Short mmCIF file of C-alpha atoms in Angstrom, two decimals:
data_model
loop_
_atom_site.label_atom_id
_atom_site.label_comp_id
_atom_site.label_asym_id
_atom_site.label_seq_id
_atom_site.Cartn_x
_atom_site.Cartn_y
_atom_site.Cartn_z
CA MET A 1 134.65 72.74 -42.98
CA LEU A 2 137.95 70.89 -43.44
CA LEU A 3 140.57 70.56 -40.78
CA PRO A 4 142.52 73.79 -41.15
CA THR A 5 145.34 73.57 -43.69
CA PRO A 6 148.70 74.61 -42.23
CA LYS A 7 150.03 78.01 -43.26
CA LYS A 8 153.59 77.94 -41.88
CA PHE A 9 156.46 75.49 -41.94
CA THR A 10 159.97 74.97 -40.69
CA LEU A 11 162.63 72.27 -41.04
CA VAL A 12 164.31 70.75 -38.00
CA ALA A 13 166.73 67.91 -37.32
CA GLY A 14 168.66 66.49 -34.41
CA ALA A 15 170.30 63.41 -32.97
CA ALA A 16 170.75 62.12 -29.44
CA GLU A 17 171.45 59.21 -27.15
CA GLY A 18 168.90 57.84 -24.71
CA ALA A 19 168.44 55.00 -22.25
CA THR A 20 165.76 53.46 -24.50
CA PRO A 21 164.89 53.93 -28.18
CA LEU A 22 161.86 56.06 -27.24
CA ASN A 23 163.98 58.22 -24.92
CA ALA A 24 166.57 58.63 -27.69
CA PHE A 25 163.73 59.69 -30.01
CA ASP A 26 162.40 62.08 -27.37
CA ASN A 27 165.87 63.55 -26.82
CA ALA A 28 166.40 63.98 -30.58
CA LEU A 29 163.09 65.87 -30.72
CA LEU A 30 164.16 68.10 -27.85
CA ILE A 31 167.43 68.90 -29.61
CA SER A 32 165.42 69.63 -32.77
CA GLY A 33 163.31 72.09 -30.81
CA ILE A 34 160.01 70.21 -31.13
CA GLY A 35 160.18 67.89 -28.14
CA ASN A 36 157.33 69.49 -26.24
CA LEU A 37 154.74 69.30 -29.03
CA ASN A 38 152.30 66.59 -29.98
CA LEU A 39 153.50 65.53 -33.41
CA VAL A 40 150.78 64.23 -35.72
CA ARG A 41 152.52 62.42 -38.54
CA VAL A 42 151.40 63.36 -42.05
CA SER A 43 152.27 62.32 -45.60
CA SER A 44 153.82 64.67 -47.14
CA ILE A 45 152.62 67.78 -48.95
CA LEU A 46 153.62 71.38 -48.30
CA PRO A 47 150.35 73.31 -48.59
CA PRO A 48 150.15 76.04 -51.25
CA ALA A 49 151.41 79.43 -50.07
CA ALA A 50 152.78 78.03 -46.81
CA GLN A 51 155.31 80.43 -45.38
CA PHE A 52 158.77 79.54 -44.09
CA VAL A 53 159.38 80.55 -40.48
CA GLU A 54 162.82 80.19 -38.90
CA SER A 55 161.57 78.58 -35.70
CA LEU A 56 158.37 77.34 -34.10
CA ASP A 57 156.79 79.42 -31.43
CA ILE A 58 153.71 77.46 -30.48
CA PRO A 59 152.62 76.34 -27.00
CA PRO A 60 153.63 72.97 -25.52
CA GLY A 61 151.22 70.16 -26.30
CA SER A 62 149.99 71.71 -29.56
CA LEU A 63 148.84 69.20 -32.18
CA THR A 64 151.46 69.72 -34.87
CA PRO A 65 151.14 68.11 -38.32
CA THR A 66 154.65 66.90 -39.10
CA ALA A 67 156.32 64.91 -41.88
CA TYR A 68 159.33 63.14 -40.44
CA GLY A 69 161.91 60.44 -40.80
CA TYR A 70 163.87 58.85 -37.98
CA ILE A 71 166.01 55.87 -37.12
CA THR A 72 166.98 54.43 -33.77
CA SER A 73 169.82 51.98 -33.18
CA ASP A 74 171.30 50.25 -30.17
CA ARG A 75 174.39 48.96 -32.00
CA PRO A 76 177.43 50.87 -30.70
CA GLY A 77 179.52 52.42 -33.46
CA GLU A 78 176.77 52.44 -36.05
CA GLN A 79 176.49 55.62 -38.11
CA ILE A 80 172.86 56.64 -38.56
CA ALA A 81 171.27 59.59 -40.33
CA ALA A 82 167.92 61.14 -41.18
CA ALA A 83 167.01 63.88 -43.65
CA VAL A 84 163.97 65.72 -44.90
CA GLY A 85 163.64 67.82 -47.99
CA ILE A 86 161.01 70.04 -49.53
CA GLY A 87 160.65 70.52 -53.26
CA PHE A 88 158.96 73.77 -54.20
CA THR A 89 156.98 74.80 -57.24
CA ASP A 90 156.67 78.42 -58.31
CA ASP A 91 152.96 78.69 -57.72
CA THR A 92 151.34 75.72 -56.01
CA PHE A 93 151.96 73.08 -53.34
CA GLY A 94 155.31 71.49 -52.60
CA VAL A 95 156.33 67.92 -51.85
CA ILE A 96 158.11 66.68 -48.73
CA MET A 97 160.31 63.60 -48.70
CA GLU A 98 162.18 61.99 -45.84
CA TRP A 99 164.89 59.38 -45.56
CA GLU A 100 166.47 57.50 -42.67
CA GLY A 101 169.11 54.83 -42.61
CA HIS A 102 172.79 54.11 -42.22
CA GLY A 103 175.17 56.73 -43.52
CA THR A 104 176.06 60.38 -43.24
CA ALA A 105 173.85 63.44 -43.28
CA GLU A 106 175.24 64.26 -46.69
CA GLN A 107 174.22 60.86 -48.04
CA ALA A 108 170.81 61.24 -46.48
CA GLU A 109 170.27 64.58 -48.21
CA ALA A 110 171.44 63.16 -51.54
CA GLU A 111 168.82 60.40 -51.20
CA VAL A 112 166.09 62.91 -50.40
CA ARG A 113 167.12 65.04 -53.39
CA ARG A 114 166.68 62.08 -55.74
CA MET A 115 163.34 61.23 -54.14
CA LEU A 116 162.09 64.79 -54.64
CA GLU A 117 163.20 64.81 -58.26
CA GLU A 118 161.24 61.62 -58.88
CA ALA A 119 158.21 62.97 -57.02
CA PHE A 120 158.17 66.02 -59.29
CA ARG A 121 158.60 63.95 -62.46
CA ALA A 122 155.69 61.77 -61.31
CA ARG A 123 153.51 64.87 -60.91
CA ASN A 124 154.72 66.54 -64.08
CA LEU A 125 155.50 69.63 -62.00
CA ARG A 126 158.47 71.94 -62.41
CA LEU A 127 160.84 71.79 -59.42
CA SER A 128 161.91 75.37 -58.71
CA HIS A 129 164.13 74.83 -55.70
CA MET A 130 164.68 72.65 -52.63
CA MET A 131 165.38 72.94 -48.91
CA PHE A 132 166.98 70.24 -46.75
CA LYS A 133 167.67 69.48 -43.13
CA SER A 134 169.50 66.46 -41.77
CA ALA A 135 171.18 64.94 -38.75
CA GLU A 136 173.75 62.19 -38.34
CA HIS A 137 174.88 60.29 -35.29
CA ARG A 138 177.47 57.74 -34.24
CA VAL A 139 175.70 55.41 -31.80
CA GLU A 140 177.25 55.06 -28.34
CA ARG A 141 174.69 52.81 -26.66
CA CYS A 142 171.28 53.76 -27.99
CA GLY A 143 170.82 56.63 -30.42
CA CYS A 144 168.33 58.33 -32.70
CA ALA A 145 168.64 60.56 -35.75
CA PHE A 146 165.54 62.60 -36.61
CA ALA A 147 164.56 65.11 -39.29
CA ALA A 148 161.19 66.78 -39.82
CA VAL A 149 159.12 69.39 -41.56
CA ALA A 150 156.69 70.80 -39.00
CA LEU A 151 153.52 72.49 -40.22
CA TRP A 152 151.44 74.96 -38.27
CA TYR A 153 149.26 78.05 -38.46
CA MET B 1 144.42 79.39 -35.46
CA LEU B 2 146.08 76.17 -34.34
CA LEU B 3 144.38 72.82 -34.23
CA PRO B 4 142.63 72.88 -30.86
CA THR B 5 144.83 71.66 -28.00
CA PRO B 6 143.19 68.86 -26.01
CA LYS B 7 141.81 69.78 -22.58
CA LYS B 8 140.97 66.37 -21.12
CA PHE B 9 142.71 63.04 -20.79
CA THR B 10 142.25 59.53 -19.56
CA LEU B 11 144.37 56.38 -19.39
CA VAL B 12 143.12 53.08 -20.76
CA ALA B 13 144.55 49.61 -21.35
CA GLY B 14 143.35 46.21 -22.44
CA ALA B 15 144.32 42.94 -24.04
CA ALA B 16 142.49 40.50 -26.27
CA GLU B 17 142.68 37.66 -28.74
CA GLY B 18 141.60 38.00 -32.37
CA ALA B 19 141.57 36.02 -35.59
CA THR B 20 144.16 38.40 -37.10
CA PRO B 21 146.62 40.88 -35.55
CA LEU B 22 144.38 43.80 -36.58
CA ASN B 23 141.31 42.13 -35.07
CA ALA B 24 143.26 41.46 -31.86
CA PHE B 25 144.22 45.16 -31.83
CA ASP B 26 140.59 46.14 -32.50
CA ASN B 27 139.38 43.85 -29.71
CA ALA B 28 141.97 45.24 -27.28
CA LEU B 29 140.73 48.74 -28.10
CA LEU B 30 137.13 47.67 -27.47
CA ILE B 31 138.09 46.21 -24.08
CA SER B 32 139.92 49.46 -23.34
CA GLY B 33 136.75 51.40 -24.09
CA ILE B 34 138.07 53.27 -27.14
CA GLY B 35 137.33 50.82 -29.92
CA ASN B 36 134.72 52.97 -31.64
CA LEU B 37 136.85 56.10 -31.99
CA ASN B 38 139.24 57.22 -34.70
CA LEU B 39 142.58 57.25 -32.92
CA VAL B 40 145.06 59.79 -34.27
CA ARG B 41 148.46 58.79 -32.91
CA VAL B 42 150.47 61.58 -31.31
CA SER B 43 153.87 61.94 -29.67
CA SER B 44 153.58 62.47 -26.50
CA ILE B 45 152.87 65.56 -24.46
CA LEU B 46 150.09 66.14 -21.95
CA PRO B 47 148.93 69.70 -22.66
CA PRO B 48 149.16 72.23 -19.80
CA ALA B 49 146.12 72.26 -17.53
CA ALA B 50 144.61 69.15 -19.14
CA GLN B 51 142.06 67.64 -16.80
CA PHE B 52 141.80 63.97 -15.84
CA VAL B 53 138.43 62.40 -16.61
CA GLU B 54 137.62 58.88 -15.47
CA SER B 55 136.16 57.76 -18.80
CA LEU B 56 135.64 59.04 -22.32
CA ASP B 57 132.18 60.07 -23.34
CA ILE B 58 132.64 61.19 -26.93
CA PRO B 59 130.65 60.08 -29.99
CA PRO B 60 131.76 57.14 -32.15
CA GLY B 61 134.07 58.09 -35.00
CA SER B 62 135.50 61.14 -33.20
CA LEU B 63 139.08 62.03 -34.16
CA THR B 64 140.89 61.35 -30.89
CA PRO B 65 144.54 62.34 -30.40
CA THR B 66 146.06 59.39 -28.57
CA ALA B 67 149.53 58.38 -27.39
CA TYR B 68 149.71 54.60 -27.32
CA GLY B 69 151.85 51.52 -27.20
CA TYR B 70 150.83 48.06 -28.34
CA ILE B 71 152.20 44.68 -29.27
CA THR B 72 150.63 41.84 -31.20
CA SER B 73 151.89 38.27 -31.23
CA ASP B 74 150.77 35.03 -32.84
CA ARG B 75 153.13 32.82 -30.83
CA PRO B 76 151.03 30.74 -28.40
CA GLY B 77 152.22 30.97 -24.81
CA GLU B 78 154.07 34.25 -25.23
CA GLN B 79 153.56 36.78 -22.44
CA ILE B 80 153.07 40.29 -23.85
CA ALA B 81 152.42 43.61 -22.15
CA ALA B 82 151.92 47.30 -22.86
CA ALA B 83 151.98 50.29 -20.53
CA VAL B 84 151.61 54.03 -20.67
CA GLY B 85 152.58 56.56 -18.08
CA ILE B 86 152.21 60.27 -17.58
CA GLY B 87 154.71 62.37 -15.70
CA PHE B 88 153.24 65.56 -14.28
CA THR B 89 154.79 68.87 -13.38
CA ASP B 90 153.24 71.21 -10.85
CA ASP B 91 152.47 73.98 -13.27
CA THR B 92 153.04 73.17 -16.94
CA PHE B 93 152.74 70.36 -19.47
CA GLY B 94 153.35 66.71 -18.73
CA VAL B 95 155.15 63.98 -20.64
CA ILE B 96 153.66 60.70 -21.84
CA MET B 97 155.74 57.57 -22.38
CA GLU B 98 154.67 54.17 -23.61
CA TRP B 99 156.26 50.74 -23.66
CA GLU B 100 155.35 47.44 -25.25
CA GLY B 101 157.15 44.12 -25.29
CA HIS B 102 157.49 40.75 -23.64
CA GLY B 103 156.88 40.63 -19.91
CA THR B 104 154.33 41.45 -17.27
CA ALA B 105 152.26 44.58 -16.77
CA GLU B 106 154.39 45.31 -13.70
CA GLN B 107 157.58 45.16 -15.75
CA ALA B 108 155.99 47.34 -18.42
CA GLU B 109 155.11 49.99 -15.84
CA ALA B 110 158.61 49.86 -14.36
CA GLU B 111 160.04 50.53 -17.84
CA VAL B 112 157.69 53.46 -18.37
CA ARG B 113 158.62 54.87 -14.97
CA ARG B 114 162.31 54.90 -15.91
CA MET B 115 161.51 56.46 -19.28
CA LEU B 116 159.53 59.25 -17.64
CA GLU B 117 162.31 59.93 -15.15
CA GLU B 118 164.77 60.29 -18.02
CA ALA B 119 162.36 62.50 -19.98
CA PHE B 120 162.10 64.85 -17.01
CA ARG B 121 165.86 64.94 -16.46
CA ALA B 122 166.29 65.76 -20.16
CA ARG B 123 163.87 68.69 -19.82
CA ASN B 124 165.24 69.83 -16.48
CA LEU B 125 161.70 69.74 -15.11
CA ARG B 126 160.64 68.61 -11.66
CA LEU B 127 158.55 65.42 -11.75
CA SER B 128 155.74 65.90 -9.25
CA HIS B 129 153.88 62.62 -9.70
CA MET B 130 153.02 59.90 -12.20
CA MET B 131 150.03 57.89 -13.40
CA PHE B 132 150.20 54.50 -15.12
CA LYS B 133 147.97 52.06 -16.93
CA SER B 134 148.99 48.70 -18.33
CA ALA B 135 147.75 45.41 -19.71
CA GLU B 136 149.34 41.99 -20.00
CA HIS B 137 148.31 38.94 -21.97
CA ARG B 138 149.27 35.30 -22.44
CA VAL B 139 148.85 34.62 -26.16
CA GLU B 140 146.52 31.76 -27.11
CA ARG B 141 146.61 32.04 -30.89
CA CYS B 142 146.85 35.71 -31.78
CA GLY B 143 146.81 38.40 -29.11
CA CYS B 144 147.34 42.08 -28.50
CA ALA B 145 148.22 44.16 -25.43
CA PHE B 146 147.41 47.85 -25.69
CA ALA B 147 147.78 50.91 -23.45
CA ALA B 148 146.96 54.52 -24.24
CA VAL B 149 146.50 58.06 -23.08
CA ALA B 150 143.54 59.50 -24.98
CA LEU B 151 143.24 63.27 -25.30
CA TRP B 152 140.07 65.18 -26.03
CA TYR B 153 138.09 68.31 -25.39
CA MET C 1 134.80 71.49 -29.07
CA LEU C 2 136.10 68.24 -30.55
CA LEU C 3 138.11 68.03 -33.72
CA PRO C 4 135.42 68.00 -36.39
CA THR C 5 134.14 64.50 -37.18
CA PRO C 6 134.37 63.67 -40.90
CA LYS C 7 131.12 63.71 -42.86
CA LYS C 8 132.18 62.21 -46.20
CA PHE C 9 134.16 59.21 -47.31
CA THR C 10 135.48 57.46 -50.37
CA LEU C 11 137.50 54.30 -51.07
CA VAL C 12 140.62 54.38 -53.19
CA ALA C 13 143.39 51.97 -54.16
CA GLY C 14 146.36 51.86 -56.45
CA ALA C 15 149.75 50.29 -57.08
CA ALA C 16 152.95 51.58 -58.61
CA GLU C 17 156.68 51.21 -59.01
CA GLY C 18 159.17 53.75 -57.69
CA ALA C 19 162.90 54.26 -57.32
CA THR C 20 162.61 53.92 -53.53
CA PRO C 21 159.92 52.45 -51.26
CA LEU C 22 158.72 55.95 -50.34
CA ASN C 23 158.54 56.97 -54.00
CA ALA C 24 156.61 53.79 -54.79
CA PHE C 25 154.23 54.68 -51.95
CA ASP C 26 153.95 58.24 -53.27
CA ASN C 27 153.26 56.99 -56.78
CA ALA C 28 150.63 54.54 -55.53
CA LEU C 29 148.92 57.44 -53.74
CA LEU C 30 148.99 59.51 -56.94
CA ILE C 31 147.40 56.67 -58.91
CA SER C 32 144.80 56.37 -56.12
CA GLY C 33 143.99 60.04 -56.53
CA ILE C 34 145.14 61.15 -53.08
CA GLY C 35 148.82 61.83 -53.68
CA ASN C 36 148.62 65.56 -53.11
CA LEU C 37 146.94 65.45 -49.70
CA ASN C 38 148.37 65.23 -46.22
CA LEU C 39 147.14 61.87 -45.00
CA VAL C 40 146.62 61.64 -41.26
CA ARG C 41 146.37 57.95 -40.42
CA VAL C 42 143.41 56.95 -38.25
CA SER C 43 142.07 53.74 -36.71
CA SER C 44 139.33 52.88 -38.14
CA ILE C 45 135.73 53.94 -37.68
CA LEU C 46 133.34 55.30 -40.28
CA PRO C 47 131.51 58.11 -38.47
CA PRO C 48 127.72 57.85 -38.17
CA ALA C 49 125.85 59.29 -41.16
CA ALA C 50 129.02 59.76 -43.20
CA GLN C 51 128.12 60.07 -46.86
CA PHE C 52 129.77 58.21 -49.74
CA VAL C 53 131.24 60.49 -52.40
CA GLU C 54 132.62 59.03 -55.63
CA SER C 55 135.82 61.11 -55.59
CA LEU C 56 137.65 63.59 -53.40
CA ASP C 57 137.62 67.20 -54.42
CA ILE C 58 139.63 68.89 -51.69
CA PRO C 59 142.59 71.24 -52.09
CA PRO C 60 146.19 69.97 -52.13
CA GLY C 61 147.83 69.82 -48.72
CA SER C 62 144.53 69.30 -46.87
CA LEU C 63 144.83 67.30 -43.63
CA THR C 64 142.86 64.19 -44.53
CA PRO C 65 141.99 61.55 -41.90
CA THR C 66 142.59 58.25 -43.68
CA ALA C 67 142.49 54.57 -42.73
CA TYR C 68 144.90 52.71 -44.97
CA GLY C 69 146.88 49.58 -45.62
CA TYR C 70 149.96 49.32 -47.79
CA ILE C 71 152.91 47.11 -48.57
CA THR C 72 156.16 47.89 -50.33
CA SER C 73 158.56 45.31 -51.73
CA ASP C 74 161.82 45.39 -53.61
CA ARG C 75 161.84 41.70 -54.50
CA PRO C 76 161.25 41.38 -58.25
CA GLY C 77 158.43 39.03 -59.17
CA GLU C 78 156.70 39.23 -55.82
CA GLN C 79 152.91 39.59 -55.93
CA ILE C 80 151.67 42.15 -53.39
CA ALA C 81 148.21 43.43 -52.58
CA ALA C 82 146.33 45.78 -50.28
CA ALA C 83 142.63 46.09 -49.54
CA VAL C 84 140.29 48.12 -47.41
CA GLY C 85 136.72 47.38 -46.52
CA ILE C 86 133.92 49.15 -44.72
CA GLY C 87 131.22 47.30 -42.82
CA PHE C 88 128.02 49.29 -42.46
CA THR C 89 125.26 49.17 -39.92
CA ASP C 90 121.74 50.37 -40.68
CA ASP C 91 121.76 53.26 -38.27
CA THR C 92 125.09 54.00 -36.61
CA PHE C 93 128.81 54.06 -37.27
CA GLY C 94 130.66 51.61 -39.51
CA VAL C 95 133.96 49.80 -39.11
CA ILE C 96 136.93 50.01 -41.47
CA MET C 97 139.46 47.20 -41.83
CA GLU C 98 142.56 47.03 -43.98
CA TRP C 99 144.89 44.25 -45.08
CA GLU C 100 148.21 44.16 -46.89
CA GLY C 101 150.45 41.28 -47.81
CA HIS C 102 151.41 38.80 -50.48
CA GLY C 103 148.63 37.62 -52.78
CA THR C 104 145.98 38.87 -55.13
CA ALA C 105 143.47 41.68 -54.73
CA GLU C 106 140.75 39.05 -54.47
CA GLN C 107 142.54 37.34 -51.57
CA ALA C 108 143.10 40.70 -49.90
CA GLU C 109 139.38 41.49 -50.08
CA ALA C 110 138.48 38.06 -48.73
CA GLU C 111 140.76 38.72 -45.72
CA VAL C 112 139.17 42.10 -45.11
CA ARG C 113 135.69 40.56 -45.34
CA ARG C 114 136.55 38.07 -42.58
CA MET C 115 138.07 40.84 -40.47
CA LEU C 116 134.93 42.96 -40.79
CA GLU C 117 132.71 40.01 -39.87
CA GLU C 118 134.77 39.47 -36.71
CA ALA C 119 134.72 43.19 -35.89
CA PHE C 120 130.93 43.19 -36.05
CA ARG C 121 130.61 40.05 -33.95
CA ALA C 122 132.92 41.65 -31.37
CA ARG C 123 130.65 44.71 -31.25
CA ASN C 124 127.41 42.72 -31.31
CA LEU C 125 126.30 44.89 -34.24
CA ARG C 126 124.36 43.75 -37.31
CA LEU C 127 126.41 44.00 -40.48
CA SER C 128 124.08 45.34 -43.16
CA HIS C 129 126.47 45.51 -46.10
CA MET C 130 130.12 46.04 -47.08
CA MET C 131 132.20 48.00 -49.58
CA PHE C 132 135.71 47.07 -50.71
CA LYS C 133 138.58 48.49 -52.70
CA SER C 134 141.86 46.78 -53.46
CA ALA C 135 144.98 46.86 -55.56
CA GLU C 136 147.50 44.20 -56.54
CA HIS C 137 150.93 44.48 -58.08
CA ARG C 138 153.68 42.29 -59.48
CA VAL C 139 156.94 43.89 -58.34
CA GLU C 140 159.42 44.84 -61.07
CA ARG C 141 162.12 46.51 -58.97
CA CYS C 142 160.41 48.34 -56.13
CA GLY C 143 156.65 48.45 -55.84
CA CYS C 144 153.81 49.43 -53.55
CA ALA C 145 150.18 48.38 -53.23
CA PHE C 146 147.93 50.77 -51.34
CA ALA C 147 144.27 50.90 -50.34
CA ALA C 148 142.49 53.51 -48.23
CA VAL C 149 139.30 54.97 -46.91
CA ALA C 150 139.68 58.74 -46.93
CA LEU C 151 137.47 60.81 -44.64
CA TRP C 152 136.65 64.48 -45.09
CA TYR C 153 134.03 67.15 -44.68
#
């Protein structure tokens, strides 16, 4: 028996300030709607036949396999961003890529798009379509930008 | 079917020297009593109704969801510390925060306390009480301070 | 009920170039034969009685507990390497160590060997034998060296 393979997914993103980097991260998760889950970080495959669901509806504390990117910064004025993307095939698994860094949400998504295109070339798979989610943030004192694909059952 | 949500928890902490940073980490885990488990790092919710148990009694190699903070240093004389804390509500999930850095165990716990207070304000939840565990260490050659909340079943 | 403890293991390693560090990582995973799985990083115990299997044969997207080391670099000409090793006992669990850095695969394995010897001394366990896997890479533009012990069922 394997660990169960996730059957559902959604994309979330958010940005926030916090008193510490971990609080900013926690607040960005809350804004993203997944702040009360136990994220288990995974690299980075959308299981075959996984179904898109608009929003998570699982109990607090659930162990939630999640592919995510994030950046925290305590330099006032800095523009930070994070994005995730999923590349889909017509009939098998998909690939998830994430990016975080300095820039806008639009730039972050453009980076993820290029990463997905390379990931599909490397697998010799046909890329049928993509989904993206991103967040950007201008740091006041201590901020975090976060983007994730959450996987569940 | 979700991954099973943990039902038990404990707090552990420890510090140690090692020949390499990873050995120092491994030795700090052994001193903490969780060195023979497979830690799966999670962010950072205490599931509702989880029960405090004084010590873990699970077989070696068990996959163990764990929220942790740690720091390694190879600068002799440096004072390092790590702390975890849990903020409890009266009737639902709790929040786990961790801190690691330069300072004493007391300072590490004070940081975690402030982080928990902010996490509860952000959730608009009433903080009923807190638990902490921390470790501090004066580096000889290569050291690690580690603190964790382990979750199991 | 605990999360199920893995019953099988294999060692993999690989190195690759990529347009970004995450693509280089993804490509190194593909070359290692585990690029289409969801790696869940664990620290770092081989469960008792786990059985060596030459290659993984699990479906894409499977949640796969994995102990791994990796390094990415975008400095052309740099020599990078990653290695994993498993130290076995005669009758109980084993210990996994990983190393990543600048050097050759041979140097990486020598580091892991020393780390395993220390890990067994720290546990007062007799080290019966070891297995290693490593990869090295001369960076062209952006490269990754990766080595892992994957655990499954």
